[in-house]
């Protein structure tokens, strides 16, 4: 049954014009699992991630999150796209952290974190503030609650972005290369927050180039290339002993 999975993709395809980006992706993510998606640029990893929360519409196949069809409803065996408002409501339960931090520059760290719960979930300001302060403490930034993004390092901004996503109490967290825009010495502080999230049991799908993180934290690793899943399995096994030539060639360049 697909509803035993947090994420279930069945032959998901996506094209942009003549560019066939996803070519029938099928994979499943268990509840509480951390899955890392790795592969060269242009392999479809980020597009697939964006399909999971319907930031991109799939052209064919089915995607479910927590047993519910994403972005569509089925009637009489046919799929009909949900109205934008309904799709947005569905998206509330899926947190996403982007490569670029996308913080509101005119708001403090605290204000960035409380905005969505107050606006979308109608949480009171007092409750949203208390929760936000807890989350900022959790990501190691309690002393930066009153700071604006321009006064924070890239690593600090990304940790605020993680706290902002967690403020909506998501059942699933998606990370799209969350450390690739950071200076090398700031990568560790973001990965540490992600490790603690994983340890708490959060279901996570992570597009990353950080093979050490994948080896240490992930429960499963999927290598994608040219819109298909080339190889998948236990991260330690895939990274140490890849079976496919294409995986071997990629890992020989990045490990």
PDB file of N, CA and C in Angstrom, residues 29 78 107 201 226:
ATOM      1  N   UNK A  29       9.748   6.769   0.012  1.00  0.00           N
ATOM      2  CA  UNK A  29      10.426   7.226   1.225  1.00  0.00           C
ATOM      3  C   UNK A  29       9.568   6.819   2.416  1.00  0.00           C
ATOM      4  N   UNK A  78      -9.791   9.452 -13.572  1.00  0.00           N
ATOM      5  CA  UNK A  78      -9.024  10.521 -14.208  1.00  0.00           C
ATOM      6  C   UNK A  78      -8.500  11.477 -13.144  1.00  0.00           C
ATOM      7  N   UNK A 107      12.509  41.887   7.442  1.00  0.00           N
ATOM      8  CA  UNK A 107      12.048  41.300   8.703  1.00  0.00           C
ATOM      9  C   UNK A 107      13.219  40.714   9.476  1.00  0.00           C
ATOM     10  N   UNK A 201      13.709  12.126  14.112  1.00  0.00           N
ATOM     11  CA  UNK A 201      12.722  11.310  13.412  1.00  0.00           C
ATOM     12  C   UNK A 201      12.008  12.001  12.267  1.00  0.00           C
ATOM     13  N   UNK A 226      20.335  12.166 -15.901  1.00  0.00           N
ATOM     14  CA  UNK A 226      19.541  12.297 -17.117  1.00  0.00           C
ATOM     15  C   UNK A 226      18.081  11.891 -16.900  1.00  0.00           C
TER      16      UNK A 226
END
